[in-house]
C-alpha cells in the first residue's frame, strides 16, 4: 500500500506505507533511500501547542507482530528529490535498510495531490 504525495514545483515529497513485523524478533529500520532522492529520512509530524512540527525519527523499531502505519499527519518518509518531480501514476522505488544489514525493496505509487 506504499504511496507518495508530490506537490508540483516543490523538491520534496512524502512517502507513506504500512510496515508489519511478522517475525519473532524485533526489526529496526535504520535508513531509507531512493534513486530519485538525494536524501530520504523517516520523519514524524506532531501537533504541538496547535502548531504542526516535523522532526527526524532516526530509527523505527517494530516489535514482533507489530504494525506501524506511516500516514499523513504522523510518521512518513521525507524525500528530497533530485530535480525530477514524479507525476501521478509513476512509481518511486524505496529501499528500507534494516539493522541486521538486510534491505527491503518497496515500490510506492505517486497519487494525485488531493488523493490520500
Short mmCIF file of N, CA, C and O in Angstrom, two decimals:
data_model
loop_
_atom_site.label_atom_id
_atom_site.label_comp_id
_atom_site.label_asym_id
_atom_site.label_seq_id
_atom_site.Cartn_x
_atom_site.Cartn_y
_atom_site.Cartn_z
N UNK A 1 0.81 -1.20 0.00
CA UNK A 1 0.00 0.00 0.00
C UNK A 1 0.86 1.27 0.00
O UNK A 1 0.40 2.33 0.40
N UNK A 2 2.11 1.18 -0.42
CA UNK A 2 3.01 2.34 -0.39
C UNK A 2 2.59 3.37 -1.44
O UNK A 2 2.24 3.01 -2.56
N UNK A 3 2.62 4.65 -1.03
CA UNK A 3 2.28 5.72 -1.97
C UNK A 3 3.06 6.97 -1.62
O UNK A 3 3.61 7.09 -0.54
N UNK A 4 3.12 7.88 -2.59
CA UNK A 4 3.88 9.12 -2.44
C UNK A 4 2.97 10.29 -2.75
O UNK A 4 2.18 10.25 -3.69
N UNK A 5 3.12 11.34 -1.93
CA UNK A 5 2.42 12.61 -2.19
C UNK A 5 3.46 13.60 -2.69
O UNK A 5 4.45 13.87 -2.02
N UNK A 6 3.23 14.12 -3.88
CA UNK A 6 4.13 15.09 -4.50
C UNK A 6 3.37 16.40 -4.69
O UNK A 6 2.22 16.40 -5.12
N UNK A 7 4.02 17.51 -4.36
CA UNK A 7 3.46 18.83 -4.62
C UNK A 7 4.19 19.42 -5.80
O UNK A 7 5.42 19.59 -5.74
N UNK A 8 3.52 19.72 -6.90
CA UNK A 8 4.20 20.28 -8.08
C UNK A 8 4.98 21.54 -7.72
O UNK A 8 4.53 22.38 -6.94
N UNK A 9 6.20 21.63 -8.26
CA UNK A 9 7.04 22.80 -8.04
C UNK A 9 7.84 22.76 -6.75
O UNK A 9 8.59 23.69 -6.46
N UNK A 10 7.70 21.71 -5.96
CA UNK A 10 8.43 21.57 -4.70
C UNK A 10 9.39 20.38 -4.83
O UNK A 10 9.03 19.36 -5.41
N UNK A 11 10.60 20.53 -4.27
CA UNK A 11 11.60 19.47 -4.44
C UNK A 11 11.62 18.44 -3.31
O UNK A 11 12.56 17.69 -3.15
N UNK A 12 10.55 18.39 -2.51
CA UNK A 12 10.41 17.34 -1.51
C UNK A 12 9.08 16.64 -1.71
O UNK A 12 8.14 17.19 -2.26
N UNK A 13 9.04 15.40 -1.26
CA UNK A 13 7.81 14.60 -1.34
C UNK A 13 7.75 13.73 -0.09
O UNK A 13 8.76 13.49 0.56
N UNK A 14 6.57 13.26 0.24
CA UNK A 14 6.38 12.38 1.39
C UNK A 14 5.90 11.02 0.91
O UNK A 14 5.02 10.94 0.05
N UNK A 15 6.48 9.98 1.48
CA UNK A 15 6.07 8.60 1.16
C UNK A 15 5.41 7.99 2.39
O UNK A 15 5.84 8.23 3.53
N UNK A 16 4.38 7.20 2.14
CA UNK A 16 3.61 6.59 3.20
C UNK A 16 3.47 5.10 2.91
O UNK A 16 3.36 4.69 1.76
N UNK A 17 3.43 4.29 3.96
CA UNK A 17 3.27 2.85 3.80
C UNK A 17 2.97 2.23 5.15
O UNK A 17 3.06 2.91 6.19
N UNK A 18 2.63 0.97 5.15
CA UNK A 18 2.38 0.23 6.38
C UNK A 18 3.44 -0.85 6.50
O UNK A 18 3.69 -1.59 5.54
N UNK A 19 4.08 -0.92 7.67
CA UNK A 19 5.09 -1.93 7.95
C UNK A 19 4.54 -2.91 8.97
O UNK A 19 3.90 -2.49 9.95
N UNK A 20 4.80 -4.19 8.75
CA UNK A 20 4.37 -5.21 9.71
C UNK A 20 5.53 -6.17 9.96
O UNK A 20 6.15 -6.65 9.01
N UNK A 21 5.82 -6.42 11.22
CA UNK A 21 6.84 -7.39 11.59
C UNK A 21 6.15 -8.71 11.90
O UNK A 21 5.57 -8.89 12.96
N UNK A 22 6.21 -9.62 10.95
CA UNK A 22 5.59 -10.93 11.11
C UNK A 22 6.50 -11.95 11.75
O UNK A 22 6.13 -13.11 11.92
N UNK A 23 7.71 -11.52 12.14
CA UNK A 23 8.68 -12.44 12.72
C UNK A 23 8.59 -12.52 14.23
O UNK A 23 7.71 -11.93 14.87
N UNK A 24 9.54 -13.26 14.82
CA UNK A 24 9.57 -13.46 16.27
C UNK A 24 10.60 -12.58 16.96
O UNK A 24 10.73 -12.62 18.18
N UNK A 25 11.34 -11.79 16.20
CA UNK A 25 12.36 -10.89 16.74
C UNK A 25 12.03 -9.45 16.35
O UNK A 25 11.43 -9.21 15.29
N UNK A 26 12.45 -8.48 17.15
CA UNK A 26 12.26 -7.07 16.76
C UNK A 26 12.98 -6.76 15.46
O UNK A 26 14.01 -7.37 15.15
N UNK A 27 12.44 -5.83 14.71
CA UNK A 27 13.05 -5.36 13.47
C UNK A 27 13.20 -3.85 13.58
O UNK A 27 12.27 -3.16 14.01
N UNK A 28 14.38 -3.33 13.19
CA UNK A 28 14.61 -1.90 13.25
C UNK A 28 15.00 -1.38 11.88
O UNK A 28 15.95 -1.87 11.27
N UNK A 29 14.23 -0.41 11.37
CA UNK A 29 14.57 0.27 10.12
C UNK A 29 15.54 1.38 10.50
O UNK A 29 15.23 2.25 11.30
N UNK A 30 16.75 1.33 9.92
CA UNK A 30 17.80 2.30 10.28
C UNK A 30 18.01 3.37 9.22
O UNK A 30 18.55 4.42 9.53
N UNK A 31 17.58 3.12 7.99
CA UNK A 31 17.78 4.10 6.92
C UNK A 31 16.82 3.81 5.78
O UNK A 31 16.31 2.70 5.64
N UNK A 32 16.60 4.84 4.97
CA UNK A 32 15.76 4.74 3.78
C UNK A 32 16.51 5.43 2.64
O UNK A 32 17.18 6.44 2.86
N UNK A 33 16.39 4.89 1.43
CA UNK A 33 16.98 5.56 0.27
C UNK A 33 16.09 5.35 -0.95
O UNK A 33 15.21 4.50 -0.96
N UNK A 34 16.33 6.18 -1.96
CA UNK A 34 15.63 6.08 -3.23
C UNK A 34 16.54 6.66 -4.30
O UNK A 34 17.16 7.71 -4.07
N UNK A 35 16.63 6.02 -5.47
CA UNK A 35 17.45 6.58 -6.54
C UNK A 35 16.90 7.91 -7.06
O UNK A 35 17.61 8.65 -7.72
N UNK A 36 15.65 8.25 -6.73
CA UNK A 36 15.06 9.51 -7.16
C UNK A 36 15.29 10.64 -6.17
O UNK A 36 14.89 11.77 -6.41
N UNK A 37 15.96 10.33 -5.03
CA UNK A 37 16.13 11.33 -3.98
C UNK A 37 17.59 11.46 -3.56
O UNK A 37 18.30 10.46 -3.45
N UNK A 38 18.01 12.70 -3.33
CA UNK A 38 19.36 12.92 -2.81
C UNK A 38 19.45 12.49 -1.35
O UNK A 38 20.51 12.11 -0.87
N UNK A 39 18.32 12.55 -0.64
CA UNK A 39 18.27 12.01 0.71
C UNK A 39 16.83 11.58 1.00
O UNK A 39 15.88 12.08 0.41
N UNK A 40 16.73 10.64 1.92
CA UNK A 40 15.43 10.14 2.36
C UNK A 40 15.56 9.83 3.85
O UNK A 40 16.54 9.22 4.28
N UNK A 41 14.59 10.30 4.62
CA UNK A 41 14.63 10.10 6.06
C UNK A 41 13.23 9.85 6.59
O UNK A 41 12.26 10.39 6.05
N UNK A 42 13.16 9.06 7.65
CA UNK A 42 11.88 8.91 8.34
C UNK A 42 11.70 10.15 9.20
O UNK A 42 12.60 10.55 9.94
N UNK A 43 10.56 10.79 9.06
CA UNK A 43 10.21 11.98 9.83
C UNK A 43 8.91 11.71 10.57
O UNK A 43 8.15 10.81 10.22
N UNK A 44 8.67 12.54 11.57
CA UNK A 44 7.41 12.46 12.30
C UNK A 44 6.82 13.85 12.42
O UNK A 44 7.49 14.80 12.82
N UNK A 45 5.56 13.98 12.04
CA UNK A 45 4.83 15.23 12.20
C UNK A 45 4.01 15.13 13.48
O UNK A 45 3.36 14.11 13.72
N UNK A 46 4.08 16.19 14.28
CA UNK A 46 3.31 16.24 15.53
C UNK A 46 2.64 17.60 15.65
O UNK A 46 3.17 18.59 15.16
N UNK A 47 1.54 17.62 16.34
CA UNK A 47 0.85 18.86 16.65
C UNK A 47 1.28 19.28 18.05
O UNK A 47 1.02 18.58 19.03
N UNK A 48 2.00 20.42 18.16
CA UNK A 48 2.50 20.92 19.44
C UNK A 48 1.94 22.32 19.65
O UNK A 48 2.21 23.22 18.85
N UNK A 49 1.17 22.50 20.71
CA UNK A 49 0.53 23.79 21.01
C UNK A 49 -0.23 24.35 19.80
O UNK A 49 -0.12 25.53 19.48
N UNK A 50 -0.93 23.47 19.11
CA UNK A 50 -1.73 23.89 17.97
C UNK A 50 -0.95 24.13 16.69
O UNK A 50 -1.50 24.56 15.69
N UNK A 51 0.36 23.87 16.73
CA UNK A 51 1.20 24.10 15.56
C UNK A 51 1.84 22.78 15.11
O UNK A 51 2.34 22.01 15.92
N UNK A 52 1.82 22.54 13.81
CA UNK A 52 2.40 21.33 13.26
C UNK A 52 3.92 21.46 13.21
O UNK A 52 4.44 22.44 12.69
N UNK A 53 4.62 20.46 13.77
CA UNK A 53 6.08 20.43 13.73
C UNK A 53 6.53 19.11 13.13
O UNK A 53 5.82 18.11 13.22
N UNK A 54 7.70 19.12 12.53
CA UNK A 54 8.24 17.91 11.93
C UNK A 54 9.66 17.74 12.41
O UNK A 54 10.43 18.69 12.49
N UNK A 55 10.01 16.48 12.74
CA UNK A 55 11.37 16.20 13.18
C UNK A 55 11.80 14.83 12.67
O UNK A 55 10.96 13.95 12.45
N UNK A 56 13.12 14.65 12.49
CA UNK A 56 13.60 13.32 12.07
C UNK A 56 13.29 12.27 13.13
O UNK A 56 13.29 12.55 14.33
N UNK A 57 13.02 11.09 12.67
CA UNK A 57 12.77 9.93 13.53
C UNK A 57 13.87 8.95 13.16
O UNK A 57 13.73 8.19 12.21
N UNK A 58 14.98 8.97 13.90
CA UNK A 58 16.22 8.28 13.50
C UNK A 58 16.03 6.81 13.13
O UNK A 58 16.49 6.37 12.10
N UNK A 59 15.42 6.04 13.99
CA UNK A 59 15.20 4.63 13.72
C UNK A 59 13.76 4.28 14.02
O UNK A 59 13.12 4.92 14.86
N UNK A 60 13.28 3.27 13.36
CA UNK A 60 11.90 2.84 13.56
C UNK A 60 11.92 1.37 13.96
O UNK A 60 12.29 0.51 13.16
N UNK A 61 11.58 1.10 15.22
CA UNK A 61 11.64 -0.27 15.75
C UNK A 61 10.24 -0.86 15.78
O UNK A 61 9.30 -0.23 16.26
N UNK A 62 10.14 -2.09 15.26
CA UNK A 62 8.88 -2.82 15.27
C UNK A 62 9.06 -4.09 16.10
O UNK A 62 9.92 -4.92 15.79
N UNK A 63 8.27 -4.23 17.13
CA UNK A 63 8.29 -5.43 17.95
C UNK A 63 7.67 -6.58 17.15
O UNK A 63 6.95 -6.36 16.18
N UNK A 64 7.92 -7.81 17.56
CA UNK A 64 7.29 -8.94 16.87
C UNK A 64 5.77 -8.79 16.84
O UNK A 64 5.15 -8.45 17.86
N UNK A 65 5.18 -8.96 15.67
CA UNK A 65 3.74 -8.84 15.50
C UNK A 65 3.23 -7.42 15.38
O UNK A 65 2.05 -7.22 15.12
N UNK A 66 4.10 -6.43 15.52
CA UNK A 66 3.66 -5.03 15.49
C UNK A 66 3.47 -4.52 14.06
O UNK A 66 4.21 -4.88 13.15
N UNK A 67 2.48 -3.67 13.89
CA UNK A 67 2.23 -2.98 12.63
C UNK A 67 2.36 -1.49 12.88
O UNK A 67 1.81 -0.97 13.84
N UNK A 68 3.12 -0.79 12.02
CA UNK A 68 3.29 0.65 12.11
C UNK A 68 2.85 1.25 10.79
O UNK A 68 3.32 0.83 9.72
N UNK A 69 1.97 2.24 10.87
CA UNK A 69 1.45 2.89 9.67
C UNK A 69 2.10 4.25 9.52
O UNK A 69 2.01 5.09 10.41
N UNK A 70 2.79 4.47 8.41
CA UNK A 70 3.32 5.77 8.06
C UNK A 70 2.23 6.45 7.24
O UNK A 70 1.86 5.96 6.17
N UNK A 71 1.67 7.55 7.77
CA UNK A 71 0.50 8.17 7.18
C UNK A 71 0.56 9.68 7.34
O UNK A 71 1.28 10.19 8.21
N UNK A 72 -0.18 10.42 6.51
CA UNK A 72 -0.21 11.88 6.66
C UNK A 72 -0.54 12.29 8.09
O UNK A 72 -1.39 11.68 8.74
N UNK A 73 0.19 13.29 8.57
CA UNK A 73 -0.03 13.78 9.92
C UNK A 73 0.74 13.03 10.99
O UNK A 73 0.58 13.30 12.17
N UNK A 74 1.58 12.07 10.61
CA UNK A 74 2.35 11.27 11.57
C UNK A 74 3.70 10.90 11.00
O UNK A 74 4.39 11.73 10.40
N UNK A 75 4.06 9.65 11.16
CA UNK A 75 5.31 9.16 10.59
C UNK A 75 5.21 9.14 9.07
O UNK A 75 4.16 8.82 8.51
N UNK A 76 6.31 9.47 8.40
CA UNK A 76 6.37 9.43 6.94
C UNK A 76 7.84 9.41 6.51
O UNK A 76 8.73 9.62 7.33
N UNK A 77 8.07 9.14 5.25
CA UNK A 77 9.42 9.20 4.68
C UNK A 77 9.51 10.49 3.88
O UNK A 77 8.73 10.70 2.95
N UNK A 78 10.44 11.35 4.27
CA UNK A 78 10.66 12.62 3.57
C UNK A 78 11.72 12.39 2.49
O UNK A 78 12.82 11.95 2.79
N UNK A 79 11.36 12.68 1.26
CA UNK A 79 12.25 12.51 0.11
C UNK A 79 12.67 13.87 -0.41
O UNK A 79 11.82 14.70 -0.71
N UNK A 80 13.97 14.11 -0.51
CA UNK A 80 14.50 15.32 -1.15
C UNK A 80 14.84 14.91 -2.58
O UNK A 80 15.83 14.23 -2.82
N UNK A 81 13.99 15.31 -3.50
CA UNK A 81 14.06 14.84 -4.88
C UNK A 81 15.26 15.40 -5.62
O UNK A 81 15.74 16.50 -5.32
N UNK A 82 15.75 14.64 -6.59
CA UNK A 82 16.92 15.00 -7.39
C UNK A 82 16.58 15.89 -8.58
O UNK A 82 17.13 15.74 -9.65
N UNK A 83 15.66 16.81 -8.44
CA UNK A 83 15.32 17.71 -9.53
C UNK A 83 14.27 17.20 -10.48
O UNK A 83 13.83 17.91 -11.37
N UNK A 84 13.85 15.96 -10.32
CA UNK A 84 12.79 15.41 -11.16
C UNK A 84 11.60 15.08 -10.26
O UNK A 84 11.70 14.24 -9.38
N UNK A 85 10.50 15.76 -10.46
CA UNK A 85 9.30 15.51 -9.66
C UNK A 85 8.46 14.47 -10.37
O UNK A 85 7.98 14.71 -11.48
N UNK A 86 8.26 13.31 -9.75
CA UNK A 86 7.42 12.30 -10.39
C UNK A 86 5.97 12.77 -10.46
O UNK A 86 5.54 13.59 -9.65
N UNK A 87 5.25 12.25 -11.41
CA UNK A 87 3.86 12.64 -11.62
C UNK A 87 2.92 11.51 -11.21
O UNK A 87 3.34 10.35 -11.11
N UNK A 88 1.63 11.83 -10.96
CA UNK A 88 0.69 10.79 -10.56
C UNK A 88 0.72 9.60 -11.51
O UNK A 88 0.77 9.76 -12.72
N UNK A 89 0.71 8.42 -10.90
CA UNK A 89 0.76 7.17 -11.67
C UNK A 89 2.15 6.59 -11.78
O UNK A 89 2.30 5.39 -12.00
N UNK A 90 3.19 7.42 -11.64
CA UNK A 90 4.55 6.91 -11.70
C UNK A 90 4.89 6.18 -10.41
O UNK A 90 4.22 6.35 -9.38
N UNK A 91 5.97 5.40 -10.46
CA UNK A 91 6.43 4.66 -9.30
C UNK A 91 7.70 5.27 -8.75
O UNK A 91 8.54 5.77 -9.50
N UNK A 92 7.84 5.19 -7.43
CA UNK A 92 9.05 5.66 -6.74
C UNK A 92 9.63 4.47 -5.99
O UNK A 92 8.99 3.94 -5.07
N UNK A 93 10.83 4.00 -6.37
CA UNK A 93 11.44 2.89 -5.65
C UNK A 93 12.04 3.38 -4.33
O UNK A 93 12.68 4.42 -4.28
N UNK A 94 11.81 2.61 -3.28
CA UNK A 94 12.36 2.89 -1.96
C UNK A 94 13.09 1.65 -1.46
O UNK A 94 12.66 0.53 -1.73
N UNK A 95 14.17 1.87 -0.73
CA UNK A 95 14.88 0.77 -0.09
C UNK A 95 14.95 1.06 1.40
O UNK A 95 15.46 2.10 1.81
N UNK A 96 14.41 0.15 2.20
CA UNK A 96 14.48 0.26 3.64
C UNK A 96 15.64 -0.60 4.12
O UNK A 96 15.71 -1.79 3.79
N UNK A 97 16.56 -0.01 4.86
CA UNK A 97 17.70 -0.75 5.41
C UNK A 97 17.39 -1.12 6.85
O UNK A 97 16.99 -0.27 7.64
N UNK A 98 17.61 -2.40 7.16
CA UNK A 98 17.32 -2.90 8.49
C UNK A 98 18.60 -3.04 9.29
O UNK A 98 19.70 -3.16 8.73
N UNK A 99 18.47 -3.05 10.60
CA UNK A 99 19.62 -3.08 11.50
C UNK A 99 20.49 -4.31 11.28
O UNK A 99 21.71 -4.25 11.45
N UNK A 100 19.90 -5.42 10.86
CA UNK A 100 20.67 -6.64 10.65
C UNK A 100 21.41 -6.65 9.32
O UNK A 100 22.05 -7.64 8.97
N UNK A 101 21.34 -5.56 8.55
CA UNK A 101 22.05 -5.46 7.28
C UNK A 101 21.22 -5.82 6.06
O UNK A 101 21.66 -5.59 4.93
N UNK A 102 20.04 -6.36 6.26
CA UNK A 102 19.20 -6.70 5.11
C UNK A 102 18.46 -5.45 4.63
O UNK A 102 18.40 -4.44 5.32
N UNK A 103 17.92 -5.56 3.43
CA UNK A 103 17.15 -4.46 2.86
C UNK A 103 15.80 -4.97 2.40
O UNK A 103 15.63 -6.16 2.14
N UNK A 104 14.87 -4.04 2.32
CA UNK A 104 13.53 -4.35 1.84
C UNK A 104 13.21 -3.36 0.73
O UNK A 104 13.24 -2.15 0.95
N UNK A 105 12.95 -3.87 -0.47
CA UNK A 105 12.60 -3.02 -1.60
C UNK A 105 11.09 -2.79 -1.62
O UNK A 105 10.30 -3.73 -1.47
N UNK A 106 10.71 -1.52 -1.79
CA UNK A 106 9.30 -1.13 -1.81
C UNK A 106 9.09 -0.23 -3.03
O UNK A 106 9.93 0.61 -3.34
N UNK A 107 7.97 -0.41 -3.69
CA UNK A 107 7.60 0.47 -4.79
C UNK A 107 6.37 1.26 -4.38
O UNK A 107 5.34 0.69 -4.02
N UNK A 108 6.51 2.59 -4.39
CA UNK A 108 5.42 3.47 -3.99
C UNK A 108 4.85 4.16 -5.23
O UNK A 108 5.60 4.68 -6.06
N UNK A 109 3.56 4.18 -5.33
CA UNK A 109 2.86 4.80 -6.46
C UNK A 109 2.55 6.26 -6.13
O UNK A 109 2.08 6.56 -5.04
N UNK A 110 2.82 7.17 -7.05
CA UNK A 110 2.53 8.59 -6.84
C UNK A 110 1.03 8.80 -7.03
O UNK A 110 0.46 8.42 -8.06
N UNK A 111 0.41 9.41 -6.03
CA UNK A 111 -1.01 9.73 -6.09
C UNK A 111 -1.20 11.21 -6.38
O UNK A 111 -0.34 12.03 -6.03
N UNK A 112 -2.32 11.57 -6.98
CA UNK A 112 -2.62 12.99 -7.19
C UNK A 112 -2.65 13.72 -5.85
O UNK A 112 -2.96 13.11 -4.81
N UNK A 113 -2.36 14.99 -5.86
CA UNK A 113 -2.22 15.80 -4.65
C UNK A 113 -3.41 15.69 -3.70
O UNK A 113 -3.25 15.52 -2.51
N UNK A 114 -4.62 15.74 -4.18
CA UNK A 114 -5.78 15.70 -3.31
C UNK A 114 -6.20 14.33 -2.84
O UNK A 114 -7.09 14.17 -2.04
N UNK A 115 -5.55 13.28 -3.35
CA UNK A 115 -5.92 11.92 -3.03
C UNK A 115 -5.02 11.40 -1.91
O UNK A 115 -3.83 11.65 -1.90
N UNK A 116 -5.55 10.64 -1.00
CA UNK A 116 -4.70 10.06 0.03
C UNK A 116 -5.44 9.87 1.26
O UNK A 116 -5.20 9.41 2.25
#
